[in-house]
mmCIF file of C-alpha atoms and ligand atoms in Angstrom:
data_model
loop_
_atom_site.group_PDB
_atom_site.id
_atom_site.type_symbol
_atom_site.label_atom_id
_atom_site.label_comp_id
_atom_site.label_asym_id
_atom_site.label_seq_id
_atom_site.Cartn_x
_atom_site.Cartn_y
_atom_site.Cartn_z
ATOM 1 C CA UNK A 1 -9.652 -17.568 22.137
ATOM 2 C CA UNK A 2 -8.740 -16.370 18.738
ATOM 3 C CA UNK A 3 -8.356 -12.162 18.392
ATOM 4 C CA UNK A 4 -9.412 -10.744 15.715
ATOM 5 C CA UNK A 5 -7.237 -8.327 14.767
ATOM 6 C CA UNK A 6 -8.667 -5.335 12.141
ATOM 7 C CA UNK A 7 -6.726 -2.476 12.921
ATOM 8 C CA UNK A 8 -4.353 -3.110 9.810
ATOM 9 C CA UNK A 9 -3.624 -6.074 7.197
ATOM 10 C CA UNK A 10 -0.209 -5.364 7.969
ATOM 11 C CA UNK A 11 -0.527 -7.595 11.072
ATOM 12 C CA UNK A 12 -1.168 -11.157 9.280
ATOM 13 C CA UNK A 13 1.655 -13.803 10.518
ATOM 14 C CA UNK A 14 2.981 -15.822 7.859
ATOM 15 C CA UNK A 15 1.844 -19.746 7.863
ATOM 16 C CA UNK A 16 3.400 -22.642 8.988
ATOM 17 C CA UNK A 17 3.702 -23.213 4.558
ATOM 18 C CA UNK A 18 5.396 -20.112 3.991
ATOM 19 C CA UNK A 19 7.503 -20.623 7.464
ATOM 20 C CA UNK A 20 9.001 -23.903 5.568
ATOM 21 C CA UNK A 21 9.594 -22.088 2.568
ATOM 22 C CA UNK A 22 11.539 -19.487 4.646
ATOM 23 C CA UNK A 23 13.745 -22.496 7.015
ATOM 24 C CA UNK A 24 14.771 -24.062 3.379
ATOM 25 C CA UNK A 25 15.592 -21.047 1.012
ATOM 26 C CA UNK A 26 18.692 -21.066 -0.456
ATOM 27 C CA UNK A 27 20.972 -18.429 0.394
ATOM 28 C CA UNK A 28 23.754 -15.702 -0.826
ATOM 29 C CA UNK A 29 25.376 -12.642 0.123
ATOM 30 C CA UNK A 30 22.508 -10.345 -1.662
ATOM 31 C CA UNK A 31 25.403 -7.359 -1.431
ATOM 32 C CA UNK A 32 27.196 -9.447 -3.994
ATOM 33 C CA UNK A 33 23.585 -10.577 -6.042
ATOM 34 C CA UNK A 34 24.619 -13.771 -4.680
ATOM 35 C CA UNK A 35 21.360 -14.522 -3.099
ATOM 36 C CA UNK A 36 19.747 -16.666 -5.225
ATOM 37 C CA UNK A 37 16.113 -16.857 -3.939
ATOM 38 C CA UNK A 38 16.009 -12.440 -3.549
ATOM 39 C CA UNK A 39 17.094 -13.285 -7.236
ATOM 40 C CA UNK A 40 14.386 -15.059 -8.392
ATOM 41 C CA UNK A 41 11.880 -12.953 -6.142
ATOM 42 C CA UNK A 42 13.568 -9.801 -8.055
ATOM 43 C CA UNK A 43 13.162 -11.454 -11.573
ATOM 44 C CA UNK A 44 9.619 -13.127 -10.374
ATOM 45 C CA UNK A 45 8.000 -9.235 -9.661
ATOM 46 C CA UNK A 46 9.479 -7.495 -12.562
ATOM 47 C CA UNK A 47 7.947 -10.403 -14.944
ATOM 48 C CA UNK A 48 4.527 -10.050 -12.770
ATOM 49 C CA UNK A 49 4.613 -6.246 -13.063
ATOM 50 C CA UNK A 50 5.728 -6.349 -16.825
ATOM 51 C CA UNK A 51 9.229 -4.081 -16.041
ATOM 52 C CA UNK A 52 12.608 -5.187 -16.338
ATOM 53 C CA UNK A 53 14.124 -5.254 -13.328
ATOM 54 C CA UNK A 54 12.950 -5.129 -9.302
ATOM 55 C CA UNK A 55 14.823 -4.503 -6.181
ATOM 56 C CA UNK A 56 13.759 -5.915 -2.850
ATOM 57 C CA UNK A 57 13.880 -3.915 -0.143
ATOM 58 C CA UNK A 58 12.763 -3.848 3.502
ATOM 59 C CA UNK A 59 9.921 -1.850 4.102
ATOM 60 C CA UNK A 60 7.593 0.141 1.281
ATOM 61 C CA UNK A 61 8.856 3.425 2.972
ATOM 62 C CA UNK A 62 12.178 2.433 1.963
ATOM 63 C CA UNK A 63 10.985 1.654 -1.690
ATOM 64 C CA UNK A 64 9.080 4.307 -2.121
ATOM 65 C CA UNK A 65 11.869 6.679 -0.889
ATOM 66 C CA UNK A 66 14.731 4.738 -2.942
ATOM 67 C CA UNK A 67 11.871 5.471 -5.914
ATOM 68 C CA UNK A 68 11.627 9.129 -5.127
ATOM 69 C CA UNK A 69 15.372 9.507 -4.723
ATOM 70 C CA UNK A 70 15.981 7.801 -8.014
ATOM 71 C CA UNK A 71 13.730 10.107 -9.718
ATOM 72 C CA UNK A 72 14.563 13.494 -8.055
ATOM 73 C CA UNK A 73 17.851 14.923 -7.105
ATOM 74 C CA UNK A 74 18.062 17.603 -4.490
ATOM 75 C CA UNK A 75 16.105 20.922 -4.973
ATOM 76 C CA UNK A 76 13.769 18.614 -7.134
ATOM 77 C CA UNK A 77 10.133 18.056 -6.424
ATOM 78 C CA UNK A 78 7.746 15.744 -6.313
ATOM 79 C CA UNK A 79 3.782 15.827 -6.826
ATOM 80 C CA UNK A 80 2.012 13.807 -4.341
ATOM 81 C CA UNK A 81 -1.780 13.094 -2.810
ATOM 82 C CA UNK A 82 -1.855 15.342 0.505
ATOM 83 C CA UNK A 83 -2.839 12.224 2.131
ATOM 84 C CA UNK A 84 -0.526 9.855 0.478
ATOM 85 C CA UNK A 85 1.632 7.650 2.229
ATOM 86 C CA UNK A 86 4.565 8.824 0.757
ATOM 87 C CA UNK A 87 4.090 11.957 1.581
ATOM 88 C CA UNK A 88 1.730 12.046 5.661
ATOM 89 C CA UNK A 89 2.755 8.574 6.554
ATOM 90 C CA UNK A 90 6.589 8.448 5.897
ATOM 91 C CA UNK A 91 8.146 10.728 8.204
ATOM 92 C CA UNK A 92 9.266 13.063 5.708
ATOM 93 C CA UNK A 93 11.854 10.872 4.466
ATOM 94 C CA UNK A 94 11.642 12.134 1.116
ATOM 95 C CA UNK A 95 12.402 15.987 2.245
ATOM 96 C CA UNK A 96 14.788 14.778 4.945
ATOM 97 C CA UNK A 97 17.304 12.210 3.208
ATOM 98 C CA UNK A 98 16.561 12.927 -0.116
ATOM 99 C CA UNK A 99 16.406 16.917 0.044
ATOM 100 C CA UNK A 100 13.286 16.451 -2.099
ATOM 101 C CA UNK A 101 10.646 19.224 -2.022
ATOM 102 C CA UNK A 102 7.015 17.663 -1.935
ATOM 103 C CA UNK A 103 4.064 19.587 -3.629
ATOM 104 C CA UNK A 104 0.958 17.793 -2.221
ATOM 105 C CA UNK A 105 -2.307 18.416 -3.976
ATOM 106 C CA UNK A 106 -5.656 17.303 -2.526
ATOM 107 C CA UNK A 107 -7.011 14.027 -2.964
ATOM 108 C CA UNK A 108 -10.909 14.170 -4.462
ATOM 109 C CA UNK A 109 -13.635 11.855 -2.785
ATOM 110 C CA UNK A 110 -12.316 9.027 -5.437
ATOM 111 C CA UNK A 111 -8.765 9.214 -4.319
ATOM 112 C CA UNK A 112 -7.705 10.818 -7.504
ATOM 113 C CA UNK A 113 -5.613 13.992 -7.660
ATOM 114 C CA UNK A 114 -7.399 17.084 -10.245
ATOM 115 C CA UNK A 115 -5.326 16.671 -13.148
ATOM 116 C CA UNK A 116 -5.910 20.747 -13.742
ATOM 117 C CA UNK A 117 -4.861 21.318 -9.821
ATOM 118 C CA UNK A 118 -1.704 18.795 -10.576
ATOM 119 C CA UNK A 119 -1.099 20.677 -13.787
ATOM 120 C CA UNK A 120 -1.484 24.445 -12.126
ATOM 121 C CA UNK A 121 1.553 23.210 -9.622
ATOM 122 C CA UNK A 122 3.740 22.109 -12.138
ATOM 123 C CA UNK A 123 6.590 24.872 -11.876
ATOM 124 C CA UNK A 124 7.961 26.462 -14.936
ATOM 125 C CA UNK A 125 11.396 26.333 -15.605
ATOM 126 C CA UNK A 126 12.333 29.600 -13.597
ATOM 127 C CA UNK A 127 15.419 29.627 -11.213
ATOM 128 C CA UNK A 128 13.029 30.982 -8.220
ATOM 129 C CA UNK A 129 11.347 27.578 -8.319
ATOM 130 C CA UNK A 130 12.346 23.579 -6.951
ATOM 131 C CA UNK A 131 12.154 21.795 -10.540
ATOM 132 C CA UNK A 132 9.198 19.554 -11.049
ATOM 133 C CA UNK A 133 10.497 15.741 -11.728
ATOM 134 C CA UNK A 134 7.850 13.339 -10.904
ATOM 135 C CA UNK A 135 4.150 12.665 -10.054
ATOM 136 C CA UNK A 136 3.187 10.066 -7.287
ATOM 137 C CA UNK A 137 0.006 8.090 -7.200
ATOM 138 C CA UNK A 138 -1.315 5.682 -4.589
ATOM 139 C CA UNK A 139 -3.636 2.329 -5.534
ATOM 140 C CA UNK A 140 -5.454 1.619 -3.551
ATOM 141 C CA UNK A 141 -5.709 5.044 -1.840
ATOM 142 C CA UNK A 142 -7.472 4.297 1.510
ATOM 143 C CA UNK A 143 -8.898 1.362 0.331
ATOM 144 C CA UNK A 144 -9.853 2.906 -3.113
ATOM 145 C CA UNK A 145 -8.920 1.802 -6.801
ATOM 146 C CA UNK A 146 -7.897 4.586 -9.280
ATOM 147 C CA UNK A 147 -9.894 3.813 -12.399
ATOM 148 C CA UNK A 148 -7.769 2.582 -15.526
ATOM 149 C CA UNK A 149 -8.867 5.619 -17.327
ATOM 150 C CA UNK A 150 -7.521 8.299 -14.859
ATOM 151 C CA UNK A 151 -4.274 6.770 -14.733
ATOM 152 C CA UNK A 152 -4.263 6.853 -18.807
ATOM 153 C CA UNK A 153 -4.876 10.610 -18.462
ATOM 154 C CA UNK A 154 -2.323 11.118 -15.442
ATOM 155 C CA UNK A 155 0.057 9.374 -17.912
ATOM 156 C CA UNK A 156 -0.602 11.888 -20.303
ATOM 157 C CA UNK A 157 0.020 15.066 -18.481
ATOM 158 C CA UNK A 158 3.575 13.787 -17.296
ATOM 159 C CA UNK A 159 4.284 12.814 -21.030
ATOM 160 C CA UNK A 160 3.623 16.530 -21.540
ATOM 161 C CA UNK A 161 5.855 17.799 -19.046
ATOM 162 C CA UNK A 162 8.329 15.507 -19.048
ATOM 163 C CA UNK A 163 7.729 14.096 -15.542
ATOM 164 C CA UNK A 164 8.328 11.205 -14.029
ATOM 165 C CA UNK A 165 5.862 8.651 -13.047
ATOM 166 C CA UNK A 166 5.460 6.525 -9.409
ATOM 167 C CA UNK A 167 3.041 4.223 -8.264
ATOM 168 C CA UNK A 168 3.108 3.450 -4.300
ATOM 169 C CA UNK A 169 1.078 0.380 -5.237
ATOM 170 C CA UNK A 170 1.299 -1.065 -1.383
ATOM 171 C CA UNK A 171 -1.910 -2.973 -1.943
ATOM 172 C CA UNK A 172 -1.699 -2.680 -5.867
ATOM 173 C CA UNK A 173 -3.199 -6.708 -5.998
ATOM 174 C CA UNK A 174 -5.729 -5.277 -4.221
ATOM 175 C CA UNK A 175 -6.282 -2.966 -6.918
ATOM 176 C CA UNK A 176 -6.183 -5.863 -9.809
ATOM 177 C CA UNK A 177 -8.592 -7.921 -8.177
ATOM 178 C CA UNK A 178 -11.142 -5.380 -7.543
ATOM 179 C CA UNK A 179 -10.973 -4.608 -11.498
ATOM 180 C CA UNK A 180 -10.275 -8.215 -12.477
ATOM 181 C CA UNK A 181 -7.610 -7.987 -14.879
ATOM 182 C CA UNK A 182 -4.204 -8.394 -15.735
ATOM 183 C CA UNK A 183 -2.049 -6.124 -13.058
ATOM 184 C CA UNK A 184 0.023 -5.072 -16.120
ATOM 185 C CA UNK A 185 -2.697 -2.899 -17.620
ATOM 186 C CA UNK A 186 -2.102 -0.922 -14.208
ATOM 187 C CA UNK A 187 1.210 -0.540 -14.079
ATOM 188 C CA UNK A 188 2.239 -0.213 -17.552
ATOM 189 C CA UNK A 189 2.101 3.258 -18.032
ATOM 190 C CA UNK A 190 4.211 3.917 -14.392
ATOM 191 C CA UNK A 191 8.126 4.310 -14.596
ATOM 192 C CA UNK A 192 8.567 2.532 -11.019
ATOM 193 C CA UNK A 193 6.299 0.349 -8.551
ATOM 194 C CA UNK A 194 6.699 -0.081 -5.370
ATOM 195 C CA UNK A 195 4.868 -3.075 -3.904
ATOM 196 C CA UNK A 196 4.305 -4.594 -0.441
ATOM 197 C CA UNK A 197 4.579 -8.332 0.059
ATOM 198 C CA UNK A 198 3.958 -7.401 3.993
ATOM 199 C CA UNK A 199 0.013 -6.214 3.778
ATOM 200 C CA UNK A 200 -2.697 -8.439 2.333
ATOM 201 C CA UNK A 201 -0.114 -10.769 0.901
ATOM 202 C CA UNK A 202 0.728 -12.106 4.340
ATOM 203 C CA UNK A 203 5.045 -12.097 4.334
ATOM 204 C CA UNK A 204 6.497 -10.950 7.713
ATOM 205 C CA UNK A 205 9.094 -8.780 6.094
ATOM 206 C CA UNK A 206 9.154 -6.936 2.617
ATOM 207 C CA UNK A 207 8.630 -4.640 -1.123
ATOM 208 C CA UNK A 208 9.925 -4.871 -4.183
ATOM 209 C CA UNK A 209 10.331 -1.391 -6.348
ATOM 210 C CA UNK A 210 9.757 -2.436 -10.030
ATOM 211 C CA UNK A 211 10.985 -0.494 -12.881
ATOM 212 C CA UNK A 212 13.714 -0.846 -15.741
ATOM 213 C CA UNK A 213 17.068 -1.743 -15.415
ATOM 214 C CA UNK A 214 18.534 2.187 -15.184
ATOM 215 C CA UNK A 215 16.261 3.222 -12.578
ATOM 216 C CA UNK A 216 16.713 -0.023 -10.479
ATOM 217 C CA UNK A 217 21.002 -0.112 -11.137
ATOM 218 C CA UNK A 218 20.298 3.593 -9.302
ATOM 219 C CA UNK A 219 17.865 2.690 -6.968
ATOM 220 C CA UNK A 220 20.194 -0.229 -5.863
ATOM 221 C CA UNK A 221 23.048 2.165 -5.081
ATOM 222 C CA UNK A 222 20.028 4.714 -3.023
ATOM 223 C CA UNK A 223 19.462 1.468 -0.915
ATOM 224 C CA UNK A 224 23.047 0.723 0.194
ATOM 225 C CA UNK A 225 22.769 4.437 0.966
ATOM 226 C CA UNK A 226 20.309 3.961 3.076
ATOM 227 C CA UNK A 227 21.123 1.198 5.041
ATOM 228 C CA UNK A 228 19.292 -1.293 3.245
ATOM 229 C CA UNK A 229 21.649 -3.327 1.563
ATOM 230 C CA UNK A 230 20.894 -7.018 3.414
ATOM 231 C CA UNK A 231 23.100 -10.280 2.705
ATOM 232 C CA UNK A 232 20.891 -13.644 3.184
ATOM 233 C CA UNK A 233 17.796 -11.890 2.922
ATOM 234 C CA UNK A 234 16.525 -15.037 0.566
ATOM 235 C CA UNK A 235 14.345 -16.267 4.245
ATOM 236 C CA UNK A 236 12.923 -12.998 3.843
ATOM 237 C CA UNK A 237 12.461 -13.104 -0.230
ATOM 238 C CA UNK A 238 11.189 -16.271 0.061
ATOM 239 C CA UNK A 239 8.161 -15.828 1.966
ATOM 240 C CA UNK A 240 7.359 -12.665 -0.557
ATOM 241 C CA UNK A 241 7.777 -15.790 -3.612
ATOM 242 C CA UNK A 242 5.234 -18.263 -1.465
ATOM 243 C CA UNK A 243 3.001 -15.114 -1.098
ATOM 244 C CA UNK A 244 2.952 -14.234 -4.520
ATOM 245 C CA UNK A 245 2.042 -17.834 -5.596
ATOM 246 C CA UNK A 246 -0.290 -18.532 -3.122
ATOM 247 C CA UNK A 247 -2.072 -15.259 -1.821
ATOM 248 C CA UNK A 248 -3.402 -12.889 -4.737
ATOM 249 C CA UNK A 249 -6.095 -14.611 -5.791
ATOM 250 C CA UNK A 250 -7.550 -15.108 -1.997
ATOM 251 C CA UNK A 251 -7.601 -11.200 -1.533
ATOM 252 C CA UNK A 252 -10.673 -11.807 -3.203
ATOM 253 C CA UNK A 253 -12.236 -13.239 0.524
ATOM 254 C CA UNK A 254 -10.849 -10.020 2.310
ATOM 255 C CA UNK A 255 -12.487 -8.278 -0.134
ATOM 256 C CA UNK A 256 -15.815 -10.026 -0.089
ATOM 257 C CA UNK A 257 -15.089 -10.101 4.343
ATOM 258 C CA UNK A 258 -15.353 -6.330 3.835
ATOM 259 C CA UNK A 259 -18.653 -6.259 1.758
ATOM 260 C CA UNK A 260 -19.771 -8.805 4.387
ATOM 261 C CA UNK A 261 -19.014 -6.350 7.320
ATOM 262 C CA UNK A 262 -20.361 -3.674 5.776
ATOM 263 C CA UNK A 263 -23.800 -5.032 4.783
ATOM 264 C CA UNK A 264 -23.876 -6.499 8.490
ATOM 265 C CA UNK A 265 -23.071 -2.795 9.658
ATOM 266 C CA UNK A 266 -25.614 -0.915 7.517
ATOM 267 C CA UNK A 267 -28.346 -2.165 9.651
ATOM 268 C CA UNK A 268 -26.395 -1.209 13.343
ATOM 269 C CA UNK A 269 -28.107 1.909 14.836
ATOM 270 C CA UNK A 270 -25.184 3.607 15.988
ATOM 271 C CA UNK A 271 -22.779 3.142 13.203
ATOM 272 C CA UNK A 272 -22.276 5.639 10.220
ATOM 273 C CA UNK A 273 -20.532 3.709 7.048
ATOM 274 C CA UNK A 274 -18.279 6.264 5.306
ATOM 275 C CA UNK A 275 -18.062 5.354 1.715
ATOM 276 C CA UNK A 276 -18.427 2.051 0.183
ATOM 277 C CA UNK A 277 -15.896 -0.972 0.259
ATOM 278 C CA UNK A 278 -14.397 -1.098 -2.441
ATOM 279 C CA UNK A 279 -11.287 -3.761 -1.542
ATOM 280 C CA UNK A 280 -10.052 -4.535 1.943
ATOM 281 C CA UNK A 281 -10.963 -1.425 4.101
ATOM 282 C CA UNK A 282 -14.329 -0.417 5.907
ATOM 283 C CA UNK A 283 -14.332 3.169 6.969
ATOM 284 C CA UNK A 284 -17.394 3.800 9.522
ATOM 285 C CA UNK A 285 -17.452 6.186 12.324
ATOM 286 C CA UNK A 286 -19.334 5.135 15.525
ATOM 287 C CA UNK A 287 -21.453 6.406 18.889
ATOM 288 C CA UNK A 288 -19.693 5.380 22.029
ATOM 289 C CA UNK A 289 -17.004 5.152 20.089
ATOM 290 C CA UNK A 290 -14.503 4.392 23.104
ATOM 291 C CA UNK A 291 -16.954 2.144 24.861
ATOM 292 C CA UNK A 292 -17.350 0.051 21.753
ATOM 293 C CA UNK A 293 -13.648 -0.330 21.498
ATOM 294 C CA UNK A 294 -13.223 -1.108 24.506
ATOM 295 C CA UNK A 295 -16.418 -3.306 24.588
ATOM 296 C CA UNK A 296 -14.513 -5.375 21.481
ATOM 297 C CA UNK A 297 -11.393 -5.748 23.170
ATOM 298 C CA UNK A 298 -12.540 -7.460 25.612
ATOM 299 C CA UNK A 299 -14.213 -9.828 23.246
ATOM 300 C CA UNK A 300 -10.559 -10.036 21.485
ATOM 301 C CA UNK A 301 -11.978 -8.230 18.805
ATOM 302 C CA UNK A 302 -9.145 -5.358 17.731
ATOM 303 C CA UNK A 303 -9.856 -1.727 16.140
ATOM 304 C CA UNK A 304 -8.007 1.514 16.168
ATOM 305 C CA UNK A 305 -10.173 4.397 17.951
ATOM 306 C CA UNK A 306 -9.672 7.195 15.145
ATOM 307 C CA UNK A 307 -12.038 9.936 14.542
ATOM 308 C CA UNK A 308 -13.107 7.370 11.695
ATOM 309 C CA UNK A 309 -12.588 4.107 12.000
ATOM 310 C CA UNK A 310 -11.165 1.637 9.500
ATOM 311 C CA UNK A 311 -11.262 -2.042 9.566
ATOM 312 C CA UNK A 312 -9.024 -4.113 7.294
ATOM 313 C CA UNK A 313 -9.456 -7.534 6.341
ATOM 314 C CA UNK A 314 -6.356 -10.045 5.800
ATOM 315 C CA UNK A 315 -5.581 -13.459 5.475
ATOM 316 C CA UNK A 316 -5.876 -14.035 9.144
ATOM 317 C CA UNK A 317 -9.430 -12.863 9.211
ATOM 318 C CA UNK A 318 -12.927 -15.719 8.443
ATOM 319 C CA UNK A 319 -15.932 -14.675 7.118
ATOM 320 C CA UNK A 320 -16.725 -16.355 10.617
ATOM 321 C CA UNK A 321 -14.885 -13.460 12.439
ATOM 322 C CA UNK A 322 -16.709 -11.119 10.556
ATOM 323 C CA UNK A 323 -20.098 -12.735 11.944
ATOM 324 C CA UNK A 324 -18.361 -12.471 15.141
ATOM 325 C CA UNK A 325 -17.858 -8.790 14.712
ATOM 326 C CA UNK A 326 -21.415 -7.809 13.277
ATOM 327 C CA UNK A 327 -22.637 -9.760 16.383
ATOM 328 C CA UNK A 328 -20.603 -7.918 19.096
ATOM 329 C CA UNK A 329 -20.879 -4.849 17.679
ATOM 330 C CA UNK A 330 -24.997 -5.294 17.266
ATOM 331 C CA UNK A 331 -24.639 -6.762 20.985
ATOM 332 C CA UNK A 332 -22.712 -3.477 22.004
ATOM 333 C CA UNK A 333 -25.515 -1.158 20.918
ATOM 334 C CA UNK A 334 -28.336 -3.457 22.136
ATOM 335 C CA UNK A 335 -27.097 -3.479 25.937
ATOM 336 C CA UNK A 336 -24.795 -1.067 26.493
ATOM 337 C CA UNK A 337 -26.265 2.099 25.101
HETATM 338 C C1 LIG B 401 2.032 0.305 4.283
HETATM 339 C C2 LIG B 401 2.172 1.247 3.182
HETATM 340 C C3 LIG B 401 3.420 1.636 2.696
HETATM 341 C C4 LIG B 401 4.734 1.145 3.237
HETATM 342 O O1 LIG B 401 4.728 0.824 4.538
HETATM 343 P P1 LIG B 401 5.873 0.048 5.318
HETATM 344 O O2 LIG B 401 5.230 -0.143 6.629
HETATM 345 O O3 LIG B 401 7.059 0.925 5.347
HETATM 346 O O4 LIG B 401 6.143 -1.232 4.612
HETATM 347 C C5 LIG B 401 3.452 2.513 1.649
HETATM 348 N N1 LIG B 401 2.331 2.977 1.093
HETATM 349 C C6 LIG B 401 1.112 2.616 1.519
HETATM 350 C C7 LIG B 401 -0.098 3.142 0.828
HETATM 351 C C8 LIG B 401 0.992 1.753 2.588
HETATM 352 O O5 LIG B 401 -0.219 1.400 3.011
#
């Protein structure tokens, strides 16, 4: 029996297509840029992301840390979401390797930051304060897309001060299909992206920062730092290449799988939607809330038990399974309750 695993889309197993990609890359020492697939993965995400340069590196933690570090030196800060990745989800890496001081600011309902609250923590340039070097978005933001527009303005209050500009664009495709254009017009006005070919675009392994060639000559020296130099890491580059030719596009199904869900939901006594879907994510919170999870795992049906629950759909989930889960769910409430 097939399990249907929503807990994350990080847990989609590449194909048997992109496994034959992987068994016939071509290969180098990527130390010595002799790898020529992580090459033309490199040259592939800068030209998709309309940059000049890309680094590939082994997890988006690592990215966005190599981003931060290339930004900020130590005794520098960094404005960030309070519930950002980069800032909850990443152990503190940015504080504890890169002596970086985060300045989180809370996220509004939309997933923006306030541009006055991100303004009012800019520091002056005072010796009693860290000095203010860069401003860190997130899109999506728990399943959220930051409207063109606010990112225009965001672009124009770190113009003002000088700042520098980061986009931890994990599931930025989700992003572009949601608003149905070209992912340039998102990322233009950002000095570095970090993206993740190991979410909704299905690679086992894998993100690329994107920025120009300064930043990423630095950023390549922060990753030997930290470990993440690799040598024939074209296997691993070239399932990120087969998922960026094959998989954007279909993100549309995960996205429509979530609409699906959540229409199915709506009508589920018992269930309390939280938000809308706007890309990959339903967030919901539930009665019986244990029971029901464990009711669904029995059923092979897989969801974290958080205060709210969030379901995320991926290449390894059919609108089928989605039927599946409205029906065990409905099921759960008719008999068990
Ligand atoms: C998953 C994720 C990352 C990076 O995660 P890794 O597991 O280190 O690859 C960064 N930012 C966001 C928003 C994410 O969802």
């Amino acid at each position: 029996m097939k399990t249907i695993d929503l807990r994350s889309d990080t847990v989609t197993k590449p194909t048997a297509a992109m496994k034959q990609t992987m068994f016939e890359a071509d290969v180098g020492d990527d130390v010595y840029g002799e790898d020529p697939t992580v090459n033309f993965l490199e040259n592939k995400a800068a030209d998709l992301l309309g940059k000049e340069a890309a680094l590939f590196c082994a997890s988006g933690t690592q990215s966005n840390l190599i981003a931060l570090m290339a930004h900020c030196e130590r005794g520098d800060e960094y404005i960030v979401g309070q519930d950002a990745h980069t800032y909850k989800y990443e152990a503190g890496g940015a504080a504890v390797l890169g002596s970086i001081q985060p300045q989180p600011v809370s996220l509004e309902a939309d997933g923006t930051l306030d541009l006055e609250a991100v303004r009012n923590v800019i520091k002056p340039d005072d010796f009693h304060f860290a000095q203010t070097k860069l401003l860190c978005l997130e899109n999506t933001i728990g399943g959220k897309v930051l409207p063109l527009a606010y990112i225009a303005q965001a672009k124009k209050l770190v113009d003002e001060h000088h700042l520098a500009f980061h986009l931890d664009g994990a599931r930025l495709f989700n992003a572009m299909i949601s608003q149905g254009v070209d992912v340039k017009e998102i990322t233009m006005p950002f000095d570095s992206i970090s993206i993740c070919l190991s979410k909704g675009l299905g690679a086992p392994i894998g993100s690329v920062l994107v920025a120009n060639s300064a930043i990423i000559a630095k950023a390549r020296r922060i990753r030997k730092i930290l470990g993440g130099g690799m040598r024939q890491a074209g296997m691993l580059a070239a399932a990120g290449i087969y998922a960026l030719d094959n998989n954007l596009q279909r993100l549309n199904d995960d996205h429509a799988n979530a609409k699906l869900l959540e229409q199915g939901f709506s009508a589920i006594e018992g269930i309390t939607l939280h938000g809308r879907a706007q890309t990959n994510m339903v967030f919901f919170s539930a009665e019986k809330q244990k029971q029901l999870v464990d009711f669904l795992a029995e059923k092979n049906i897989i969801i974290s038990n958080r205060k709210v629950i969030r379901l995320v759909f991926h290449l390894d989930v059919t609108a089928d399974d989605v039927q599946k889960v409205i029906a065990a769910v409905n099921e759960f409430y008719r008999t068990k309750v």
